JSON list of C-alpha atoms in Angstrom, two decimals:
[
{"chain": "A", "resi": 17, "resn": "MET", "atom": "CA", "xyz": [9.62, -91.70, 29.92]},
{"chain": "A", "resi": 18, "resn": "THR", "atom": "CA", "xyz": [7.97, -88.73, 28.23]},
{"chain": "A", "resi": 19, "resn": "ASP", "atom": "CA", "xyz": [9.46, -85.38, 27.29]},
{"chain": "A", "resi": 20, "resn": "GLN", "atom": "CA", "xyz": [7.76, -83.76, 24.33]},
{"chain": "A", "resi": 21, "resn": "VAL", "atom": "CA", "xyz": [10.02, -80.73, 24.21]},
{"chain": "A", "resi": 22, "resn": "SER", "atom": "CA", "xyz": [13.49, -82.26, 24.51]},
{"chain": "A", "resi": 23, "resn": "TRP", "atom": "CA", "xyz": [13.11, -85.91, 23.47]},
{"chain": "A", "resi": 24, "resn": "HIS", "atom": "CA", "xyz": [15.91, -85.31, 20.95]},
{"chain": "A", "resi": 25, "resn": "ASN", "atom": "CA", "xyz": [18.31, -84.48, 23.79]},
{"chain": "A", "resi": 26, "resn": "GLN", "atom": "CA", "xyz": [17.84, -87.83, 25.52]},
{"chain": "A", "resi": 27, "resn": "ASP", "atom": "CA", "xyz": [20.71, -90.26, 24.95]},
{"chain": "A", "resi": 28, "resn": "THR", "atom": "CA", "xyz": [18.49, -93.13, 26.03]},
{"chain": "A", "resi": 29, "resn": "PHE", "atom": "CA", "xyz": [16.07, -92.38, 23.18]},
{"chain": "A", "resi": 30, "resn": "TRP", "atom": "CA", "xyz": [18.76, -92.52, 20.49]},
{"chain": "A", "resi": 31, "resn": "GLU", "atom": "CA", "xyz": [20.46, -95.57, 21.96]},
{"chain": "A", "resi": 32, "resn": "LEU", "atom": "CA", "xyz": [17.20, -97.49, 22.25]},
{"chain": "A", "resi": 33, "resn": "PHE", "atom": "CA", "xyz": [16.15, -96.57, 18.72]},
{"chain": "A", "resi": 34, "resn": "GLU", "atom": "CA", "xyz": [19.53, -97.46, 17.22]},
{"chain": "A", "resi": 35, "resn": "PRO", "atom": "CA", "xyz": [18.41, -100.81, 15.71]},
{"chain": "A", "resi": 36, "resn": "VAL", "atom": "CA", "xyz": [15.40, -99.06, 14.18]},
{"chain": "A", "resi": 37, "resn": "LEU", "atom": "CA", "xyz": [17.29, -96.11, 12.71]},
{"chain": "A", "resi": 38, "resn": "PHE", "atom": "CA", "xyz": [20.21, -98.16, 11.41]},
{"chain": "A", "resi": 39, "resn": "ASN", "atom": "CA", "xyz": [18.51, -101.34, 10.27]},
{"chain": "A", "resi": 40, "resn": "GLN", "atom": "CA", "xyz": [19.93, -103.59, 7.58]},
{"chain": "A", "resi": 41, "resn": "GLU", "atom": "CA", "xyz": [17.74, -102.10, 4.84]},
{"chain": "A", "resi": 42, "resn": "ARG", "atom": "CA", "xyz": [19.10, -98.62, 5.45]},
{"chain": "A", "resi": 43, "resn": "GLU", "atom": "CA", "xyz": [22.68, -99.85, 5.78]},
{"chain": "A", "resi": 44, "resn": "SER", "atom": "CA", "xyz": [22.45, -101.69, 2.46]},
{"chain": "A", "resi": 45, "resn": "SER", "atom": "CA", "xyz": [21.10, -98.59, 0.68]},
{"chain": "A", "resi": 46, "resn": "THR", "atom": "CA", "xyz": [24.03, -96.36, 1.67]},
{"chain": "A", "resi": 47, "resn": "GLN", "atom": "CA", "xyz": [26.18, -96.80, -1.44]},
{"chain": "A", "resi": 48, "resn": "GLU", "atom": "CA", "xyz": [23.25, -96.17, -3.75]},
{"chain": "A", "resi": 49, "resn": "GLU", "atom": "CA", "xyz": [22.25, -93.05, -1.82]},
{"chain": "A", "resi": 50, "resn": "ILE", "atom": "CA", "xyz": [25.76, -91.62, -2.04]},
{"chain": "A", "resi": 51, "resn": "ASP", "atom": "CA", "xyz": [25.84, -92.45, -5.77]},
{"chain": "A", "resi": 52, "resn": "LYS", "atom": "CA", "xyz": [22.67, -90.38, -6.18]},
{"chain": "A", "resi": 53, "resn": "ILE", "atom": "CA", "xyz": [23.84, -87.49, -4.00]},
{"chain": "A", "resi": 54, "resn": "THR", "atom": "CA", "xyz": [27.19, -87.16, -5.77]},
{"chain": "A", "resi": 55, "resn": "LYS", "atom": "CA", "xyz": [25.41, -87.18, -9.13]},
{"chain": "A", "resi": 56, "resn": "LEU", "atom": "CA", "xyz": [22.62, -84.79, -8.08]},
{"chain": "A", "resi": 57, "resn": "LEU", "atom": "CA", "xyz": [25.05, -82.23, -6.63]},
{"chain": "A", "resi": 58, "resn": "GLN", "atom": "CA", "xyz": [27.80, -82.96, -9.16]},
{"chain": "A", "resi": 59, "resn": "ILE", "atom": "CA", "xyz": [30.34, -83.19, -6.36]},
{"chain": "A", "resi": 60, "resn": "ASN", "atom": "CA", "xyz": [33.94, -83.01, -7.51]},
{"chain": "A", "resi": 61, "resn": "GLU", "atom": "CA", "xyz": [36.59, -85.21, -5.97]},
{"chain": "A", "resi": 62, "resn": "GLN", "atom": "CA", "xyz": [38.27, -82.34, -4.10]},
{"chain": "A", "resi": 63, "resn": "ALA", "atom": "CA", "xyz": [35.08, -81.42, -2.22]},
{"chain": "A", "resi": 64, "resn": "ARG", "atom": "CA", "xyz": [35.03, -81.05, 1.55]},
{"chain": "A", "resi": 65, "resn": "ILE", "atom": "CA", "xyz": [31.77, -82.42, 2.93]},
{"chain": "A", "resi": 66, "resn": "LEU", "atom": "CA", "xyz": [29.86, -82.04, 6.21]},
{"chain": "A", "resi": 67, "resn": "ASP", "atom": "CA", "xyz": [27.40, -84.77, 7.19]},
{"chain": "A", "resi": 68, "resn": "LEU", "atom": "CA", "xyz": [25.13, -82.94, 9.65]},
{"chain": "A", "resi": 69, "resn": "CYS", "atom": "CA", "xyz": [23.34, -85.28, 12.09]},
{"chain": "A", "resi": 70, "resn": "CYS", "atom": "CA", "xyz": [25.47, -88.16, 10.83]},
{"chain": "A", "resi": 71, "resn": "GLY", "atom": "CA", "xyz": [24.32, -90.76, 13.35]},
{"chain": "A", "resi": 72, "resn": "LYS", "atom": "CA", "xyz": [26.75, -93.69, 13.26]},
{"chain": "A", "resi": 73, "resn": "GLY", "atom": "CA", "xyz": [28.27, -92.21, 10.14]},
{"chain": "A", "resi": 74, "resn": "ARG", "atom": "CA", "xyz": [27.08, -94.52, 7.39]},
{"chain": "A", "resi": 75, "resn": "HIS", "atom": "CA", "xyz": [27.04, -91.74, 4.77]},
{"chain": "A", "resi": 76, "resn": "SER", "atom": "CA", "xyz": [30.23, -90.13, 6.10]},
{"chain": "A", "resi": 77, "resn": "LEU", "atom": "CA", "xyz": [32.09, -93.43, 5.99]},
{"chain": "A", "resi": 78, "resn": "GLU", "atom": "CA", "xyz": [30.96, -94.17, 2.44]},
{"chain": "A", "resi": 79, "resn": "LEU", "atom": "CA", "xyz": [32.02, -90.69, 1.32]},
{"chain": "A", "resi": 80, "resn": "SER", "atom": "CA", "xyz": [35.38, -91.21, 3.01]},
{"chain": "A", "resi": 81, "resn": "ARG", "atom": "CA", "xyz": [35.78, -94.54, 1.21]},
{"chain": "A", "resi": 82, "resn": "ARG", "atom": "CA", "xyz": [35.50, -92.51, -1.98]},
{"chain": "A", "resi": 83, "resn": "ALA", "atom": "CA", "xyz": [38.38, -90.28, -0.82]},
{"chain": "A", "resi": 84, "resn": "PHE", "atom": "CA", "xyz": [36.28, -87.20, 0.04]},
{"chain": "A", "resi": 85, "resn": "ASP", "atom": "CA", "xyz": [37.35, -85.00, 2.94]},
{"chain": "A", "resi": 86, "resn": "VAL", "atom": "CA", "xyz": [34.47, -85.59, 5.38]},
{"chain": "A", "resi": 87, "resn": "ILE", "atom": "CA", "xyz": [33.37, -84.42, 8.82]},
{"chain": "A", "resi": 88, "resn": "GLY", "atom": "CA", "xyz": [30.39, -86.04, 10.54]},
{"chain": "A", "resi": 89, "resn": "VAL", "atom": "CA", "xyz": [28.58, -84.18, 13.33]},
{"chain": "A", "resi": 90, "resn": "ASP", "atom": "CA", "xyz": [25.98, -85.59, 15.72]},
{"chain": "A", "resi": 91, "resn": "ARG", "atom": "CA", "xyz": [24.78, -84.79, 19.23]},
{"chain": "A", "resi": 92, "resn": "THR", "atom": "CA", "xyz": [24.78, -88.45, 20.37]},
{"chain": "A", "resi": 93, "resn": "ALA", "atom": "CA", "xyz": [28.19, -89.39, 21.74]},
{"chain": "A", "resi": 94, "resn": "ALA", "atom": "CA", "xyz": [27.52, -93.14, 21.51]},
{"chain": "A", "resi": 95, "resn": "TYR", "atom": "CA", "xyz": [26.89, -92.83, 17.77]},
{"chain": "A", "resi": 96, "resn": "ILE", "atom": "CA", "xyz": [30.01, -90.74, 17.22]},
{"chain": "A", "resi": 97, "resn": "GLU", "atom": "CA", "xyz": [32.10, -93.22, 19.17]},
{"chain": "A", "resi": 98, "resn": "LYS", "atom": "CA", "xyz": [30.90, -96.04, 16.91]},
{"chain": "A", "resi": 99, "resn": "ALA", "atom": "CA", "xyz": [31.55, -93.97, 13.79]},
{"chain": "A", "resi": 100, "resn": "ARG", "atom": "CA", "xyz": [35.10, -93.23, 14.94]},
{"chain": "A", "resi": 101, "resn": "PHE", "atom": "CA", "xyz": [35.70, -96.90, 15.69]},
{"chain": "A", "resi": 102, "resn": "GLU", "atom": "CA", "xyz": [34.48, -97.93, 12.24]},
{"chain": "A", "resi": 103, "resn": "ALA", "atom": "CA", "xyz": [36.61, -95.27, 10.55]},
{"chain": "A", "resi": 104, "resn": "GLY", "atom": "CA", "xyz": [39.66, -96.52, 12.43]},
{"chain": "A", "resi": 105, "resn": "LYS", "atom": "CA", "xyz": [38.93, -100.15, 11.60]},
{"chain": "A", "resi": 106, "resn": "LEU", "atom": "CA", "xyz": [38.58, -99.31, 7.90]},
{"chain": "A", "resi": 107, "resn": "HIS", "atom": "CA", "xyz": [41.60, -96.93, 7.90]},
{"chain": "A", "resi": 108, "resn": "LEU", "atom": "CA", "xyz": [39.45, -94.00, 6.74]},
{"chain": "A", "resi": 109, "resn": "ASN", "atom": "CA", "xyz": [40.19, -90.33, 7.32]},
{"chain": "A", "resi": 110, "resn": "ALA", "atom": "CA", "xyz": [36.64, -89.22, 8.15]},
{"chain": "A", "resi": 111, "resn": "LYS", "atom": "CA", "xyz": [36.47, -87.08, 11.30]},
{"chain": "A", "resi": 112, "resn": "PHE", "atom": "CA", "xyz": [33.56, -87.21, 13.75]},
{"chain": "A", "resi": 113, "resn": "ILE", "atom": "CA", "xyz": [32.50, -84.54, 16.24]},
{"chain": "A", "resi": 114, "resn": "VAL", "atom": "CA", "xyz": [29.92, -84.46, 19.04]},
{"chain": "A", "resi": 115, "resn": "GLU", "atom": "CA", "xyz": [28.00, -81.21, 18.71]},
{"chain": "A", "resi": 116, "resn": "ASP", "atom": "CA", "xyz": [24.47, -79.79, 18.67]},
{"chain": "A", "resi": 117, "resn": "MET", "atom": "CA", "xyz": [23.44, -78.88, 15.11]},
{"chain": "A", "resi": 118, "resn": "ARG", "atom": "CA", "xyz": [22.32, -75.46, 16.38]},
{"chain": "A", "resi": 119, "resn": "GLU", "atom": "CA", "xyz": [25.82, -74.61, 17.57]},
{"chain": "A", "resi": 120, "resn": "TYR", "atom": "CA", "xyz": [28.15, -76.15, 15.01]},
{"chain": "A", "resi": 121, "resn": "PHE", "atom": "CA", "xyz": [29.56, -74.12, 12.15]},
{"chain": "A", "resi": 122, "resn": "ILE", "atom": "CA", "xyz": [32.95, -73.37, 10.61]},
{"chain": "A", "resi": 123, "resn": "PRO", "atom": "CA", "xyz": [32.84, -70.33, 8.34]},
{"chain": "A", "resi": 124, "resn": "ASN", "atom": "CA", "xyz": [33.61, -70.88, 4.65]},
{"chain": "A", "resi": 125, "resn": "SER", "atom": "CA", "xyz": [34.78, -74.45, 5.16]},
{"chain": "A", "resi": 126, "resn": "PHE", "atom": "CA", "xyz": [32.59, -76.86, 3.16]},
{"chain": "A", "resi": 127, "resn": "ASP", "atom": "CA", "xyz": [31.66, -77.40, -0.46]},
{"chain": "A", "resi": 128, "resn": "VAL", "atom": "CA", "xyz": [28.73, -79.66, 0.40]},
{"chain": "A", "resi": 129, "resn": "ILE", "atom": "CA", "xyz": [26.58, -80.17, 3.52]},
{"chain": "A", "resi": 130, "resn": "ILE", "atom": "CA", "xyz": [24.06, -83.01, 3.73]},
{"chain": "A", "resi": 131, "resn": "ASN", "atom": "CA", "xyz": [21.29, -83.54, 6.28]},
{"chain": "A", "resi": 132, "resn": "MET", "atom": "CA", "xyz": [19.63, -86.90, 5.69]},
{"chain": "A", "resi": 133, "resn": "PHE", "atom": "CA", "xyz": [16.54, -88.89, 6.67]},
{"chain": "A", "resi": 134, "resn": "GLY", "atom": "CA", "xyz": [14.41, -86.27, 8.35]},
{"chain": "A", "resi": 135, "resn": "SER", "atom": "CA", "xyz": [17.09, -85.03, 10.74]},
{"chain": "A", "resi": 136, "resn": "PHE", "atom": "CA", "xyz": [15.58, -81.56, 10.64]},
{"chain": "A", "resi": 137, "resn": "GLY", "atom": "CA", "xyz": [12.72, -79.89, 12.51]},
{"chain": "A", "resi": 138, "resn": "TYR", "atom": "CA", "xyz": [13.28, -81.46, 15.92]},
{"chain": "A", "resi": 139, "resn": "PHE", "atom": "CA", "xyz": [13.14, -78.25, 17.90]},
{"chain": "A", "resi": 140, "resn": "GLU", "atom": "CA", "xyz": [10.09, -76.70, 19.50]},
{"chain": "A", "resi": 141, "resn": "ASN", "atom": "CA", "xyz": [11.10, -73.18, 18.51]},
{"chain": "A", "resi": 142, "resn": "PRO", "atom": "CA", "xyz": [11.22, -72.61, 14.72]},
{"chain": "A", "resi": 143, "resn": "ASP", "atom": "CA", "xyz": [13.94, -70.01, 15.32]},
{"chain": "A", "resi": 144, "resn": "ASP", "atom": "CA", "xyz": [16.25, -72.95, 16.07]},
{"chain": "A", "resi": 145, "resn": "ASP", "atom": "CA", "xyz": [15.67, -74.39, 12.60]},
{"chain": "A", "resi": 146, "resn": "GLU", "atom": "CA", "xyz": [16.47, -70.97, 11.16]},
{"chain": "A", "resi": 147, "resn": "LYS", "atom": "CA", "xyz": [19.66, -70.86, 13.21]},
{"chain": "A", "resi": 148, "resn": "VAL", "atom": "CA", "xyz": [20.74, -74.23, 11.81]},
{"chain": "A", "resi": 149, "resn": "VAL", "atom": "CA", "xyz": [20.20, -73.09, 8.22]},
{"chain": "A", "resi": 150, "resn": "LYS", "atom": "CA", "xyz": [22.03, -69.80, 8.80]},
{"chain": "A", "resi": 151, "resn": "ASN", "atom": "CA", "xyz": [24.94, -71.69, 10.37]},
{"chain": "A", "resi": 152, "resn": "MET", "atom": "CA", "xyz": [25.12, -73.98, 7.36]},
{"chain": "A", "resi": 153, "resn": "TYR", "atom": "CA", "xyz": [25.03, -71.01, 5.00]},
{"chain": "A", "resi": 154, "resn": "LYS", "atom": "CA", "xyz": [27.97, -69.48, 6.86]},
{"chain": "A", "resi": 155, "resn": "SER", "atom": "CA", "xyz": [29.81, -72.81, 6.82]},
{"chain": "A", "resi": 156, "resn": "LEU", "atom": "CA", "xyz": [29.64, -73.18, 3.04]},
{"chain": "A", "resi": 157, "resn": "ARG", "atom": "CA", "xyz": [32.22, -71.89, 0.62]},
{"chain": "A", "resi": 158, "resn": "GLU", "atom": "CA", "xyz": [31.18, -69.84, -2.40]},
{"chain": "A", "resi": 159, "resn": "ASP", "atom": "CA", "xyz": [28.83, -71.92, -4.63]},
{"chain": "A", "resi": 160, "resn": "GLY", "atom": "CA", "xyz": [28.59, -74.55, -1.87]},
{"chain": "A", "resi": 161, "resn": "GLN", "atom": "CA", "xyz": [25.43, -76.64, -1.55]},
{"chain": "A", "resi": 162, "resn": "PHE", "atom": "CA", "xyz": [23.26, -77.62, 1.42]},
{"chain": "A", "resi": 163, "resn": "LEU", "atom": "CA", "xyz": [21.01, -80.65, 0.89]},
{"chain": "A", "resi": 164, "resn": "ILE", "atom": "CA", "xyz": [18.13, -81.47, 3.24]},
{"chain": "A", "resi": 165, "resn": "GLU", "atom": "CA", "xyz": [16.36, -84.80, 2.66]},
{"chain": "A", "resi": 166, "resn": "THR", "atom": "CA", "xyz": [13.16, -85.38, 4.62]},
{"chain": "A", "resi": 167, "resn": "ALA", "atom": "CA", "xyz": [9.50, -86.38, 4.46]},
{"chain": "A", "resi": 168, "resn": "GLY", "atom": "CA", "xyz": [7.63, -83.37, 3.08]},
{"chain": "A", "resi": 169, "resn": "LYS", "atom": "CA", "xyz": [4.31, -82.34, 4.55]},
{"chain": "A", "resi": 170, "resn": "GLU", "atom": "CA", "xyz": [2.58, -83.25, 1.29]},
{"chain": "A", "resi": 171, "resn": "ILE", "atom": "CA", "xyz": [3.99, -86.80, 1.46]},
{"chain": "A", "resi": 172, "resn": "LEU", "atom": "CA", "xyz": [3.09, -87.16, 5.13]},
{"chain": "A", "resi": 173, "resn": "ALA", "atom": "CA", "xyz": [-0.51, -86.17, 4.37]},
{"chain": "A", "resi": 174, "resn": "ARG", "atom": "CA", "xyz": [-0.74, -88.57, 1.42]},
{"chain": "A", "resi": 175, "resn": "ASN", "atom": "CA", "xyz": [0.66, -91.55, 3.32]},
{"chain": "A", "resi": 176, "resn": "PHE", "atom": "CA", "xyz": [-0.56, -90.75, 6.82]},
{"chain": "A", "resi": 177, "resn": "LEU", "atom": "CA", "xyz": [-0.95, -93.76, 9.13]},
{"chain": "A", "resi": 178, "resn": "GLU", "atom": "CA", "xyz": [-2.47, -93.09, 12.52]},
{"chain": "A", "resi": 179, "resn": "ARG", "atom": "CA", "xyz": [-1.20, -96.35, 14.01]},
{"chain": "A", "resi": 180, "resn": "GLU", "atom": "CA", "xyz": [1.32, -99.00, 13.06]},
{"chain": "A", "resi": 181, "resn": "TRP", "atom": "CA", "xyz": [3.63, -101.56, 14.60]},
{"chain": "A", "resi": 182, "resn": "SER", "atom": "CA", "xyz": [6.83, -103.31, 13.59]},
{"chain": "A", "resi": 183, "resn": "GLU", "atom": "CA", "xyz": [9.44, -105.68, 14.95]},
{"chain": "A", "resi": 184, "resn": "VAL", "atom": "CA", "xyz": [13.20, -105.34, 14.87]},
{"chain": "A", "resi": 185, "resn": "GLY", "atom": "CA", "xyz": [14.85, -108.39, 16.39]},
{"chain": "A", "resi": 186, "resn": "ASP", "atom": "CA", "xyz": [13.33, -108.80, 19.84]},
{"chain": "A", "resi": 187, "resn": "LEU", "atom": "CA", "xyz": [12.12, -105.18, 19.90]},
{"chain": "A", "resi": 188, "resn": "LEU", "atom": "CA", "xyz": [8.41, -104.51, 19.33]},
{"chain": "A", "resi": 189, "resn": "ILE", "atom": "CA", "xyz": [7.70, -100.95, 18.20]},
{"chain": "A", "resi": 190, "resn": "LEU", "atom": "CA", "xyz": [4.24, -99.40, 18.38]},
{"chain": "A", "resi": 191, "resn": "SER", "atom": "CA", "xyz": [3.51, -95.89, 17.12]},
{"chain": "A", "resi": 192, "resn": "GLU", "atom": "CA", "xyz": [0.46, -93.65, 17.31]},
{"chain": "A", "resi": 193, "resn": "ARG", "atom": "CA", "xyz": [0.55, -90.41, 15.31]},
{"chain": "A", "resi": 194, "resn": "LYS", "atom": "CA", "xyz": [-1.51, -87.27, 15.20]},
{"chain": "A", "resi": 195, "resn": "VAL", "atom": "CA", "xyz": [-1.26, -83.97, 13.37]},
{"chain": "A", "resi": 196, "resn": "GLY", "atom": "CA", "xyz": [-0.54, -81.01, 15.62]},
{"chain": "A", "resi": 197, "resn": "GLN", "atom": "CA", "xyz": [-0.50, -77.22, 15.41]},
{"chain": "A", "resi": 198, "resn": "ASN", "atom": "CA", "xyz": [-2.38, -76.95, 12.12]},
{"chain": "A", "resi": 199, "resn": "TRP", "atom": "CA", "xyz": [-0.15, -79.41, 10.29]},
{"chain": "A", "resi": 200, "resn": "SER", "atom": "CA", "xyz": [3.03, -77.72, 11.48]},
{"chain": "A", "resi": 201, "resn": "ARG", "atom": "CA", "xyz": [4.06, -80.73, 13.60]},
{"chain": "A", "resi": 202, "resn": "ILE", "atom": "CA", "xyz": [3.65, -84.50, 13.69]},
{"chain": "A", "resi": 203, "resn": "GLU", "atom": "CA", "xyz": [3.21, -85.80, 17.23]},
{"chain": "A", "resi": 204, "resn": "THR", "atom": "CA", "xyz": [4.13, -89.46, 17.68]},
{"chain": "A", "resi": 205, "resn": "ARG", "atom": "CA", "xyz": [3.66, -91.63, 20.72]},
{"chain": "A", "resi": 206, "resn": "TRP", "atom": "CA", "xyz": [6.28, -94.38, 20.54]},
{"chain": "A", "resi": 207, "resn": "ILE", "atom": "CA", "xyz": [6.03, -97.49, 22.70]},
{"chain": "A", "resi": 208, "resn": "LEU", "atom": "CA", "xyz": [8.96, -99.91, 22.69]},
{"chain": "A", "resi": 209, "resn": "ILE", "atom": "CA", "xyz": [8.62, -103.33, 24.26]},
{"chain": "A", "resi": 210, "resn": "GLN", "atom": "CA", "xyz": [11.57, -105.64, 24.79]},
{"chain": "A", "resi": 211, "resn": "ASP", "atom": "CA", "xyz": [11.07, -108.78, 26.87]},
{"chain": "A", "resi": 212, "resn": "THR", "atom": "CA", "xyz": [9.20, -107.47, 29.93]},
{"chain": "A", "resi": 213, "resn": "ASN", "atom": "CA", "xyz": [10.48, -103.91, 29.57]},
{"chain": "A", "resi": 214, "resn": "ARG", "atom": "CA", "xyz": [8.23, -101.16, 28.21]},
{"chain": "A", "resi": 215, "resn": "VAL", "atom": "CA", "xyz": [9.38, -97.63, 27.41]},
{"chain": "A", "resi": 216, "resn": "GLU", "atom": "CA", "xyz": [7.28, -94.77, 26.02]},
{"chain": "A", "resi": 217, "resn": "TYR", "atom": "CA", "xyz": [8.33, -91.54, 24.32]},
{"chain": "A", "resi": 218, "resn": "GLN", "atom": "CA", "xyz": [6.39, -88.58, 23.00]},
{"chain": "A", "resi": 219, "resn": "VAL", "atom": "CA", "xyz": [8.15, -87.28, 19.91]},
{"chain": "A", "resi": 220, "resn": "SER", "atom": "CA", "xyz": [7.28, -84.04, 18.12]},
{"chain": "A", "resi": 221, "resn": "VAL", "atom": "CA", "xyz": [8.82, -83.05, 14.78]},
{"chain": "A", "resi": 222, "resn": "ARG", "atom": "CA", "xyz": [8.08, -79.96, 12.71]},
{"chain": "A", "resi": 223, "resn": "SER", "atom": "CA", "xyz": [6.73, -80.76, 9.25]},
{"chain": "A", "resi": 224, "resn": "TYR", "atom": "CA", "xyz": [7.66, -78.65, 6.25]},
{"chain": "A", "resi": 225, "resn": "SER", "atom": "CA", "xyz": [6.06, -78.38, 2.85]},
{"chain": "A", "resi": 226, "resn": "ALA", "atom": "CA", "xyz": [8.29, -77.89, -0.18]},
{"chain": "A", "resi": 227, "resn": "LEU", "atom": "CA", "xyz": [7.35, -74.22, -0.25]},
{"chain": "A", "resi": 228, "resn": "GLU", "atom": "CA", "xyz": [7.98, -73.72, 3.48]},
{"chain": "A", "resi": 229, "resn": "LEU", "atom": "CA", "xyz": [11.39, -75.40, 3.50]},
{"chain": "A", "resi": 230, "resn": "SER", "atom": "CA", "xyz": [12.61, -73.76, 0.31]},
{"chain": "A", "resi": 231, "resn": "SER", "atom": "CA", "xyz": [11.39, -70.40, 1.63]},
{"chain": "A", "resi": 232, "resn": "LEU", "atom": "CA", "xyz": [13.34, -70.96, 4.85]},
{"chain": "A", "resi": 233, "resn": "LEU", "atom": "CA", "xyz": [16.52, -71.46, 2.85]},
{"chain": "A", "resi": 234, "resn": "PHE", "atom": "CA", "xyz": [15.83, -68.34, 0.77]},
{"chain": "A", "resi": 235, "resn": "ASP", "atom": "CA", "xyz": [15.16, -66.32, 3.94]},
{"chain": "A", "resi": 236, "resn": "CYS", "atom": "CA", "xyz": [18.45, -67.51, 5.46]},
{"chain": "A", "resi": 237, "resn": "GLY", "atom": "CA", "xyz": [20.47, -66.20, 2.56]},
{"chain": "A", "resi": 238, "resn": "PHE", "atom": "CA", "xyz": [20.55, -68.91, -0.10]},
{"chain": "A", "resi": 239, "resn": "PRO", "atom": "CA", "xyz": [20.05, -67.17, -3.47]},
{"chain": "A", "resi": 240, "resn": "LYS", "atom": "CA", "xyz": [19.41, -70.41, -5.35]},
{"chain": "A", "resi": 241, "resn": "VAL", "atom": "CA", "xyz": [17.14, -73.20, -4.10]},
{"chain": "A", "resi": 242, "resn": "ARG", "atom": "CA", "xyz": [16.11, -76.37, -5.96]},
{"chain": "A", "resi": 243, "resn": "VAL", "atom": "CA", "xyz": [13.39, -78.81, -4.93]},
{"chain": "A", "resi": 244, "resn": "TYR", "atom": "CA", "xyz": [13.22, -82.50, -5.88]},
{"chain": "A", "resi": 245, "resn": "GLY", "atom": "CA", "xyz": [10.96, -85.47, -5.16]},
{"chain": "A", "resi": 246, "resn": "SER", "atom": "CA", "xyz": [13.82, -87.91, -4.57]},
{"chain": "A", "resi": 247, "resn": "LEU", "atom": "CA", "xyz": [17.61, -88.14, -4.58]},
{"chain": "A", "resi": 248, "resn": "ASP", "atom": "CA", "xyz": [17.26, -89.14, -8.24]},
{"chain": "A", "resi": 249, "resn": "GLY", "atom": "CA", "xyz": [16.36, -85.53, -8.98]},
{"chain": "A", "resi": 250, "resn": "THR", "atom": "CA", "xyz": [12.75, -86.27, -9.91]},
{"chain": "A", "resi": 251, "resn": "GLU", "atom": "CA", "xyz": [10.07, -83.59, -9.81]},
{"chain": "A", "resi": 252, "resn": "TYR", "atom": "CA", "xyz": [8.39, -82.83, -6.48]},
{"chain": "A", "resi": 253, "resn": "ASN", "atom": "CA", "xyz": [4.80, -83.69, -7.36]},
{"chain": "A", "resi": 254, "resn": "GLN", "atom": "CA", "xyz": [2.02, -86.08, -6.34]},
{"chain": "A", "resi": 255, "resn": "ALA", "atom": "CA", "xyz": [4.35, -89.06, -6.92]},
{"chain": "A", "resi": 256, "resn": "ALA", "atom": "CA", "xyz": [7.26, -87.69, -4.86]},
{"chain": "A", "resi": 257, "resn": "LYS", "atom": "CA", "xyz": [9.01, -90.18, -2.58]},
{"chain": "A", "resi": 258, "resn": "ARG", "atom": "CA", "xyz": [10.84, -87.68, -0.40]},
{"chain": "A", "resi": 259, "resn": "LEU", "atom": "CA", "xyz": [11.35, -83.93, -0.12]},
{"chain": "A", "resi": 260, "resn": "VAL", "atom": "CA", "xyz": [14.87, -82.98, -1.18]},
{"chain": "A", "resi": 261, "resn": "VAL", "atom": "CA", "xyz": [15.73, -79.28, -0.99]},
{"chain": "A", "resi": 262, "resn": "VAL", "atom": "CA", "xyz": [19.11, -77.99, -2.13]},
{"chain": "A", "resi": 263, "resn": "GLY", "atom": "CA", "xyz": [20.29, -74.48, -1.33]},
{"chain": "A", "resi": 264, "resn": "GLN", "atom": "CA", "xyz": [23.31, -73.11, -3.21]},
{"chain": "A", "resi": 265, "resn": "LYS", "atom": "CA", "xyz": [25.33, -70.23, -1.82]}
]
């Protein structure tokens, strides 16, 4: 199956990649990541938080465990269903909603919005990314903060691997990457093999440098933007692990 434009709208893609996206390593890092986010943003205990593109809700659930008022939003119904089930099982108050990130916003409703693990830049049209940021700006209360955590263009260039493979359980994952549109996108050919079944996807994600992403937030209304090289708040330089951009309303 190949669909370069709308791969992100295919339920089968997200369901097949579930064991890859939510592997044990990522699950086990959740508490530490929330520790870092709450410290970096200095989130107070009364904060209302939106987890945009929450997946199965691992960050939302951890925030809810800490008594924050949390809403998780994702376009994949199967993920949201699992997040709701887990919240019910753990007697947590986190709410989960199925919605496209381009359409969801509630004016003046959140103190903090987080968008984690490269869940930004999926869309072919850059105007859609701008729409997402503007929606998040409108959704924040005064002094609210919007955190985007992703792989910056500088990091992608430094660590670029044209081909690699990995195994998750009985799933063999092969990837072949190339730089597209003058470094504005990373095009990845994914091949997943399970038993005798073989599925292929063409995935295209827009890549942002620190300057490009911070400029997007400025252009969408954020008067204050900070850039970090990790959730620890380190400098974004040649040793940066991730690109973390925080816009404050």
